[in-house]
CSV table of N, CA, C and O in Angstrom, one decimal:
chain,number,residue,atom,x,y,z
A,794,UNK,N,-17.0,-10.5,-7.5
A,794,UNK,CA,-16.3,-9.5,-6.8
A,794,UNK,C,-15.7,-8.9,-7.5
A,794,UNK,O,-15.4,-8.0,-7.6
A,795,UNK,N,-14.9,-8.8,-8.8
A,795,UNK,CA,-14.0,-8.3,-9.4
A,795,UNK,C,-14.6,-7.1,-10.3
A,795,UNK,O,-14.4,-6.1,-10.4
A,796,UNK,N,-16.4,-7.6,-10.4
A,796,UNK,CA,-17.1,-6.2,-11.6
A,796,UNK,C,-17.3,-5.6,-10.3
A,796,UNK,O,-17.3,-4.1,-10.8
A,797,UNK,N,-17.5,-5.6,-9.1
A,797,UNK,CA,-17.9,-4.9,-7.6
A,797,UNK,C,-16.4,-3.7,-7.9
A,797,UNK,O,-16.4,-2.9,-8.1
A,798,UNK,N,-15.2,-4.4,-7.3
A,798,UNK,CA,-13.9,-3.6,-7.7
A,798,UNK,C,-13.8,-2.6,-8.2
A,798,UNK,O,-13.7,-1.8,-8.2
A,799,UNK,N,-14.4,-3.5,-9.9
A,799,UNK,CA,-14.2,-2.5,-11.3
A,799,UNK,C,-14.9,-1.2,-11.2
A,799,UNK,O,-14.4,0.0,-11.3
A,800,UNK,N,-16.4,-1.4,-10.3
A,800,UNK,CA,-17.0,-0.8,-10.8
A,800,UNK,C,-16.8,0.3,-9.4
A,800,UNK,O,-16.8,1.6,-9.4
A,801,UNK,N,-16.5,0.1,-8.4
A,801,UNK,CA,-15.8,1.0,-7.3
A,801,UNK,C,-14.6,1.6,-7.5
A,801,UNK,O,-14.7,3.0,-7.7
A,802,UNK,N,-13.9,1.1,-8.6
A,802,UNK,CA,-12.7,1.9,-8.7
A,802,UNK,C,-12.9,3.4,-9.9
A,802,UNK,O,-12.2,4.4,-9.8
A,803,UNK,N,-13.8,2.6,-10.7
A,803,UNK,CA,-14.6,3.5,-11.7
A,803,UNK,C,-14.9,5.0,-10.7
A,803,UNK,O,-14.8,6.1,-11.5
A,804,UNK,N,-15.6,4.4,-9.9
A,804,UNK,CA,-16.4,5.7,-9.4
A,804,UNK,C,-15.4,6.5,-8.4
A,804,UNK,O,-15.1,7.8,-8.5
A,805,UNK,N,-14.4,6.1,-8.5
A,805,UNK,CA,-13.3,6.4,-7.4
A,805,UNK,C,-12.3,7.1,-7.6
A,805,UNK,O,-12.2,8.6,-7.9
A,806,UNK,N,-11.6,6.8,-9.3
A,806,UNK,CA,-11.6,7.5,-9.9
A,806,UNK,C,-12.5,8.6,-10.3
A,806,UNK,O,-12.0,10.3,-11.0
A,807,UNK,N,-13.4,8.5,-10.9
A,807,UNK,CA,-14.8,9.5,-11.2
A,807,UNK,C,-14.6,10.4,-10.4
A,807,UNK,O,-14.6,11.7,-10.5
A,808,UNK,N,-14.6,10.8,-8.9
A,808,UNK,CA,-14.9,11.9,-7.9
A,808,UNK,C,-13.6,12.0,-7.5
A,808,UNK,O,-13.6,13.1,-7.9
A,809,UNK,N,-12.1,11.0,-7.9
A,809,UNK,CA,-10.8,12.1,-7.9
A,809,UNK,C,-10.4,13.0,-8.9
A,809,UNK,O,-10.3,14.0,-9.1
A,810,UNK,N,-11.4,12.8,-10.0
A,810,UNK,CA,-11.3,13.4,-11.5
A,810,UNK,C,-12.0,14.7,-11.0
A,810,UNK,O,-11.8,16.0,-11.3
A,811,UNK,N,-12.9,14.1,-10.8
A,811,UNK,CA,-14.3,15.7,-10.5
A,811,UNK,C,-13.8,16.9,-9.3
A,811,UNK,O,-14.1,17.8,-9.0
A,812,UNK,N,-12.9,15.9,-8.0
A,812,UNK,CA,-12.4,16.6,-6.9
A,812,UNK,C,-11.3,17.6,-8.1
A,812,UNK,O,-10.9,18.9,-7.6
A,813,UNK,N,-9.7,17.0,-8.8
A,813,UNK,CA,-9.2,18.2,-10.1
A,813,UNK,C,-9.6,18.8,-10.4
A,813,UNK,O,-9.7,20.2,-10.3
A,814,UNK,N,-11.3,18.6,-10.6
A,814,UNK,CA,-11.4,19.7,-12.0
A,814,UNK,C,-11.8,20.6,-11.4
A,814,UNK,O,-11.7,22.0,-11.8
A,815,UNK,N,-12.7,20.7,-9.9
A,815,UNK,CA,-13.0,21.6,-9.0
A,815,UNK,C,-12.0,22.2,-8.4
A,815,UNK,O,-12.2,23.5,-8.6
A,816,UNK,N,-11.1,21.5,-8.1
A,816,UNK,CA,-9.9,22.1,-7.4
A,816,UNK,C,-9.2,23.0,-9.1
A,816,UNK,O,-9.2,24.8,-8.5
A,817,UNK,N,-8.8,22.5,-9.7
A,817,UNK,CA,-8.6,23.4,-11.1
A,817,UNK,C,-9.4,24.9,-11.0
A,817,UNK,O,-8.7,26.1,-11.2
A,818,UNK,N,-10.1,25.1,-11.0
A,818,UNK,CA,-12.1,26.3,-10.9
A,818,UNK,C,-11.3,27.3,-10.5
A,818,UNK,O,-11.6,28.1,-10.8
A,819,UNK,N,-10.5,27.0,-9.3
A,819,UNK,CA,-10.6,28.1,-8.1
A,819,UNK,C,-9.1,28.5,-8.4
A,819,UNK,O,-8.6,29.4,-7.5
A,820,UNK,N,-8.2,27.8,-9.0
A,820,UNK,CA,-6.2,28.4,-8.9
A,820,UNK,C,-6.3,29.4,-10.0
A,820,UNK,O,-7.3,29.3,-11.3
A,821,UNK,N,-5.3,29.5,-10.0
A,821,UNK,CA,-4.7,31.0,-11.0
A,821,UNK,C,-3.9,29.7,-12.2
A,821,UNK,O,-3.8,28.9,-12.2
A,822,UNK,N,-4.0,30.8,-13.2
A,822,UNK,CA,-3.3,29.9,-14.2
A,822,UNK,C,-1.9,29.3,-13.9
A,822,UNK,O,-1.3,27.6,-14.4
A,823,UNK,N,-1.3,29.6,-13.1
A,823,UNK,CA,0.1,29.0,-13.0
A,823,UNK,C,0.1,28.2,-11.9
A,823,UNK,O,0.4,26.9,-12.1
A,824,UNK,N,-1.0,28.0,-10.9
A,824,UNK,CA,-1.1,27.5,-9.8
A,824,UNK,C,-1.6,25.9,-10.6
A,824,UNK,O,-1.3,24.5,-10.7
A,825,UNK,N,-2.4,26.1,-11.5
A,825,UNK,CA,-3.5,25.3,-12.3
A,825,UNK,C,-2.2,24.2,-13.7
A,825,UNK,O,-1.9,22.9,-13.3
A,826,UNK,N,-1.3,25.4,-13.7
A,826,UNK,CA,0.0,24.2,-14.7
A,826,UNK,C,0.5,23.4,-13.7
A,826,UNK,O,1.1,22.1,-14.2
A,827,UNK,N,1.0,23.7,-12.8
A,827,UNK,CA,1.9,23.4,-11.3
A,827,UNK,C,1.0,22.0,-11.2
A,827,UNK,O,2.0,21.1,-11.1
A,828,UNK,N,0.0,21.9,-10.8
A,828,UNK,CA,-1.4,20.8,-10.6
A,828,UNK,C,-1.3,20.0,-11.5
A,828,UNK,O,-1.7,18.6,-11.3
A,829,UNK,N,-1.5,20.6,-12.9
A,829,UNK,CA,-1.4,19.6,-14.0
A,829,UNK,C,-0.3,18.2,-14.2
A,829,UNK,O,-0.5,17.5,-13.9
A,830,UNK,N,1.0,19.7,-14.0
A,830,UNK,CA,1.9,18.5,-14.4
A,830,UNK,C,2.6,17.2,-13.0
A,830,UNK,O,2.8,16.4,-13.5
A,831,UNK,N,1.9,18.0,-11.3
A,831,UNK,CA,2.2,16.9,-10.9
A,831,UNK,C,1.1,15.9,-11.4
A,831,UNK,O,1.5,14.6,-10.9
A,832,UNK,N,-0.1,16.3,-11.6
A,832,UNK,CA,-1.3,15.2,-12.1
A,832,UNK,C,-0.3,14.1,-12.9
A,832,UNK,O,-0.1,12.8,-13.0
A,833,UNK,N,0.3,14.8,-14.3
A,833,UNK,CA,0.9,13.9,-14.5
A,833,UNK,C,2.2,13.2,-14.5
A,833,UNK,O,2.1,12.4,-14.5
A,834,UNK,N,3.2,14.0,-13.7
A,834,UNK,CA,4.1,13.6,-13.3
A,834,UNK,C,3.7,12.8,-12.3
A,834,UNK,O,4.8,11.4,-11.9
A,835,UNK,N,2.9,12.4,-11.2
A,835,UNK,CA,3.0,11.6,-10.4
A,835,UNK,C,3.7,12.3,-8.8
A,835,UNK,O,3.2,12.5,-7.9
A,836,UNK,N,4.7,11.9,-9.1
A,836,UNK,CA,5.4,13.4,-8.4
A,836,UNK,C,6.5,14.2,-8.5
A,836,UNK,O,7.1,13.8,-9.8
A,837,UNK,N,6.8,14.9,-8.3
A,837,UNK,CA,8.3,16.2,-8.7
A,837,UNK,C,9.0,16.7,-8.0
A,837,UNK,O,8.2,17.0,-6.3
A,838,UNK,N,9.5,17.2,-8.0
A,838,UNK,CA,10.8,17.6,-7.4
A,838,UNK,C,10.7,19.7,-8.0
A,838,UNK,O,10.4,19.5,-8.6
A,839,UNK,N,10.6,20.3,-7.3
A,839,UNK,CA,10.7,21.8,-7.6
A,839,UNK,C,11.6,21.9,-9.4
A,839,UNK,O,11.3,22.3,-9.9
A,840,UNK,N,12.6,21.5,-8.8
A,840,UNK,CA,13.2,21.8,-10.1
A,840,UNK,C,13.0,20.3,-11.3
A,840,UNK,O,13.1,20.7,-12.9
A,841,UNK,N,12.6,19.1,-11.1
A,841,UNK,CA,11.7,18.8,-11.8
A,841,UNK,C,10.2,19.0,-12.9
A,841,UNK,O,10.3,19.3,-14.0
A,842,UNK,N,9.7,19.4,-11.9
A,842,UNK,CA,8.3,20.5,-12.4
A,842,UNK,C,9.0,21.9,-13.0
A,842,UNK,O,8.7,22.1,-14.0
A,843,UNK,N,10.0,22.6,-12.9
A,843,UNK,CA,10.5,23.6,-13.9
A,843,UNK,C,11.2,23.1,-15.1
A,843,UNK,O,10.8,23.8,-15.6
A,844,UNK,N,11.9,21.8,-15.2
A,844,UNK,CA,12.2,21.1,-16.4
A,844,UNK,C,10.8,21.1,-17.2
A,844,UNK,O,10.8,21.5,-18.0
A,845,UNK,N,10.0,20.7,-16.7
A,845,UNK,CA,8.4,19.9,-16.6
A,845,UNK,C,8.1,20.8,-17.8
A,845,UNK,O,7.4,21.2,-19.2
A,846,UNK,N,7.9,22.1,-17.2
A,846,UNK,CA,7.1,23.5,-18.0
A,846,UNK,C,7.9,24.3,-18.3
A,846,UNK,O,7.3,25.5,-18.8
A,847,UNK,N,9.6,24.3,-18.5
A,847,UNK,CA,10.2,25.0,-18.9
A,847,UNK,C,10.2,26.4,-17.9
A,847,UNK,O,10.7,27.5,-18.8
A,848,UNK,N,9.7,26.9,-16.9
A,848,UNK,CA,9.6,27.5,-16.0
A,848,UNK,C,10.8,27.6,-15.0
A,848,UNK,O,11.8,26.8,-15.2
A,849,UNK,N,12.0,29.3,-15.0
A,849,UNK,CA,12.9,29.5,-13.6
A,849,UNK,C,12.3,28.9,-12.6
A,849,UNK,O,11.0,28.7,-12.3
A,850,UNK,N,12.9,28.6,-11.8
A,850,UNK,CA,12.4,27.4,-10.3
A,850,UNK,C,12.2,28.3,-9.7
A,850,UNK,O,10.9,28.4,-9.1
A,851,UNK,N,12.0,29.7,-9.7
A,851,UNK,CA,11.4,31.0,-8.9
A,851,UNK,C,10.1,30.5,-9.1
A,851,UNK,O,9.5,31.3,-7.9
A,852,UNK,N,9.9,30.7,-10.7
A,852,UNK,CA,8.4,30.9,-10.4
A,852,UNK,C,7.5,29.2,-10.3
A,852,UNK,O,6.8,29.7,-9.4
A,853,UNK,N,8.1,28.4,-9.8
A,853,UNK,CA,7.9,27.2,-9.6
A,853,UNK,C,7.7,27.1,-7.7
A,853,UNK,O,6.7,26.4,-7.5
A,854,UNK,N,8.4,27.5,-7.5
A,854,UNK,CA,8.2,27.4,-6.0
A,854,UNK,C,7.7,28.2,-5.1
A,854,UNK,O,6.6,27.4,-4.3
A,855,UNK,N,7.3,29.4,-6.0
A,855,UNK,CA,6.0,30.2,-5.6
A,855,UNK,C,4.7,29.5,-5.4
A,855,UNK,O,3.9,29.1,-4.3
A,856,UNK,N,4.5,28.7,-6.6
A,856,UNK,CA,3.1,28.0,-6.7
A,856,UNK,C,3.2,27.2,-6.0
A,856,UNK,O,1.8,26.7,-5.6
A,857,UNK,N,4.1,26.3,-6.0
A,857,UNK,CA,4.0,25.1,-5.5
A,857,UNK,C,3.7,25.5,-3.8
A,857,UNK,O,2.9,25.1,-3.1
A,858,UNK,N,4.7,26.8,-3.1
A,858,UNK,CA,4.0,26.9,-1.5
A,858,UNK,C,2.8,27.1,-1.5
A,858,UNK,O,1.4,27.0,-0.2
A,859,UNK,N,2.3,28.3,-2.5
A,859,UNK,CA,1.0,28.4,-2.3
A,859,UNK,C,-0.1,27.0,-2.5
A,859,UNK,O,-1.5,27.1,-1.9
A,860,UNK,N,0.4,26.2,-3.1
A,860,UNK,CA,-0.4,24.7,-3.1
A,860,UNK,C,-0.4,24.1,-1.8
A,860,UNK,O,-1.4,23.4,-1.6
A,861,UNK,N,0.9,23.9,-1.6
A,861,UNK,CA,0.6,23.5,-0.3
A,861,UNK,C,0.1,24.3,0.8
A,861,UNK,O,-1.2,23.3,2.1
A,862,UNK,N,-0.1,25.2,0.5
A,862,UNK,CA,-1.1,26.4,2.1
A,862,UNK,C,-2.2,26.2,1.3
A,862,UNK,O,-3.4,26.1,2.5
A,863,UNK,N,-2.8,25.7,0.5
A,863,UNK,CA,-4.4,25.6,0.0
A,863,UNK,C,-4.6,23.5,0.2
A,863,UNK,O,-5.8,23.5,0.1
A,864,UNK,N,-3.2,23.2,0.6
A,864,UNK,CA,-3.8,21.7,0.7
A,864,UNK,C,-3.9,20.7,0.0
A,864,UNK,O,-4.5,19.7,0.1
A,865,UNK,N,-3.3,21.5,-1.5
A,865,UNK,CA,-3.6,20.6,-2.8
A,865,UNK,C,-2.3,19.8,-3.3
A,865,UNK,O,-2.7,19.0,-3.9
A,866,UNK,N,-1.0,20.5,-2.7
A,866,UNK,CA,0.0,19.5,-2.6
A,866,UNK,C,0.3,19.0,-1.8
A,866,UNK,O,0.8,19.7,-0.6
A,867,UNK,N,1.1,17.9,-1.4
A,867,UNK,CA,1.9,17.6,0.1
A,867,UNK,C,2.9,17.1,-0.4
A,867,UNK,O,3.5,16.8,-1.9
A,868,UNK,N,4.3,16.9,0.5
A,868,UNK,CA,5.1,16.4,0.4
A,868,UNK,C,5.2,14.7,0.2
A,868,UNK,O,4.6,14.4,1.1
A,869,UNK,N,6.1,14.3,-0.8
A,869,UNK,CA,5.7,12.8,-0.6
A,869,UNK,C,6.8,11.6,0.0
A,869,UNK,O,6.9,11.0,0.6
A,870,UNK,N,8.2,12.6,-0.5
A,870,UNK,CA,9.5,12.2,-0.2
A,870,UNK,C,10.4,13.1,-0.2
A,870,UNK,O,10.2,14.6,-0.3
A,871,UNK,N,11.9,12.9,0.3
A,871,UNK,CA,12.6,13.5,-0.5
A,871,UNK,C,14.2,13.2,-1.6
A,871,UNK,O,13.9,11.0,-0.8
A,872,UNK,N,15.0,13.3,-1.9
A,872,UNK,CA,15.7,12.7,-2.5
A,872,UNK,C,16.8,13.8,-3.4
A,872,UNK,O,16.2,14.4,-3.1
A,873,UNK,N,17.8,13.2,-3.6
A,873,UNK,CA,19.1,13.4,-3.9
A,873,UNK,C,19.0,13.9,-4.8
A,873,UNK,O,18.8,13.4,-6.2
A,874,UNK,N,19.3,14.9,-5.3
A,874,UNK,CA,19.4,15.9,-6.7
A,874,UNK,C,20.4,15.3,-7.5
A,874,UNK,O,21.6,15.6,-6.8
A,875,UNK,N,20.7,14.7,-8.2
A,875,UNK,CA,21.8,14.1,-9.1
A,875,UNK,C,23.2,15.1,-9.5
A,875,UNK,O,23.5,15.1,-9.3
A,876,UNK,N,22.3,16.3,-10.0
A,876,UNK,CA,23.2,17.7,-10.3
A,876,UNK,C,23.6,18.0,-9.5
A,876,UNK,O,25.0,19.0,-9.3
A,877,UNK,N,23.2,18.6,-8.0
A,877,UNK,CA,23.6,19.5,-7.0
A,877,UNK,C,24.0,18.6,-5.8
A,877,UNK,O,24.8,19.0,-5.4
A,878,UNK,N,23.8,17.1,-5.8
A,878,UNK,CA,24.0,16.9,-4.7
A,878,UNK,C,23.1,17.0,-3.1
A,878,UNK,O,24.0,16.6,-2.3
A,879,UNK,N,22.4,17.8,-3.4
A,879,UNK,CA,21.6,18.5,-2.4
A,879,UNK,C,20.0,17.6,-2.1
A,879,UNK,O,19.6,17.5,-3.4
A,880,UNK,N,20.2,17.4,-0.8
A,880,UNK,CA,18.2,17.2,-0.7
A,880,UNK,C,17.4,17.9,-0.9
A,880,UNK,O,17.1,18.6,-1.0
A,881,UNK,N,16.5,16.9,-1.8
A,881,UNK,CA,15.2,18.1,-2.0
A,881,UNK,C,13.8,17.4,-1.8
A,881,UNK,O,14.2,16.3,-1.5
A,882,UNK,N,13.4,17.9,-1.8
A,882,UNK,CA,11.6,17.9,-1.1
A,882,UNK,C,10.8,16.9,-2.8
A,882,UNK,O,10.9,17.3,-3.7
A,883,UNK,N,10.0,16.0,-3.0
A,883,UNK,CA,9.8,15.5,-3.5
A,883,UNK,C,8.0,15.8,-3.2
A,883,UNK,O,7.3,15.7,-2.1
A,884,UNK,N,7.4,16.7,-4.3
A,884,UNK,CA,5.6,17.1,-4.3
A,884,UNK,C,5.0,15.9,-5.0
A,884,UNK,O,4.5,15.2,-5.9
A,885,UNK,N,3.6,16.2,-4.5
A,885,UNK,CA,2.8,15.4,-5.3
A,885,UNK,C,1.1,15.8,-4.9
A,885,UNK,O,1.0,16.6,-3.8
A,886,UNK,N,0.1,15.5,-5.7
A,886,UNK,CA,-1.1,16.1,-4.9
A,886,UNK,C,-1.4,15.3,-4.1
A,886,UNK,O,-1.2,14.2,-3.6
A,887,UNK,N,-2.3,16.2,-3.0
A,887,UNK,CA,-2.5,15.5,-2.2
A,887,UNK,C,-4.1,14.2,-2.3
A,887,UNK,O,-4.9,15.1,-3.3
């Protein structure tokens, strides 16, 4: 049973990688960078993405919105930003 599970998981991972690669080819460079950052981070707020990419936050928020509109990124939760004490959205790849 474990061998079957491992084979299934390997196929699932390959399918996910193939889908991500296909999506990446249809995105602009900045959208790809944000999607890749989310892939690496798993989930992140706009501020987290801004810090990870070394970009101003206004460059990140627009790209996240575009990716949400395309169904590539979705919200996973909210959290309190420790610096601003405001509630922020946490994003992940869909």
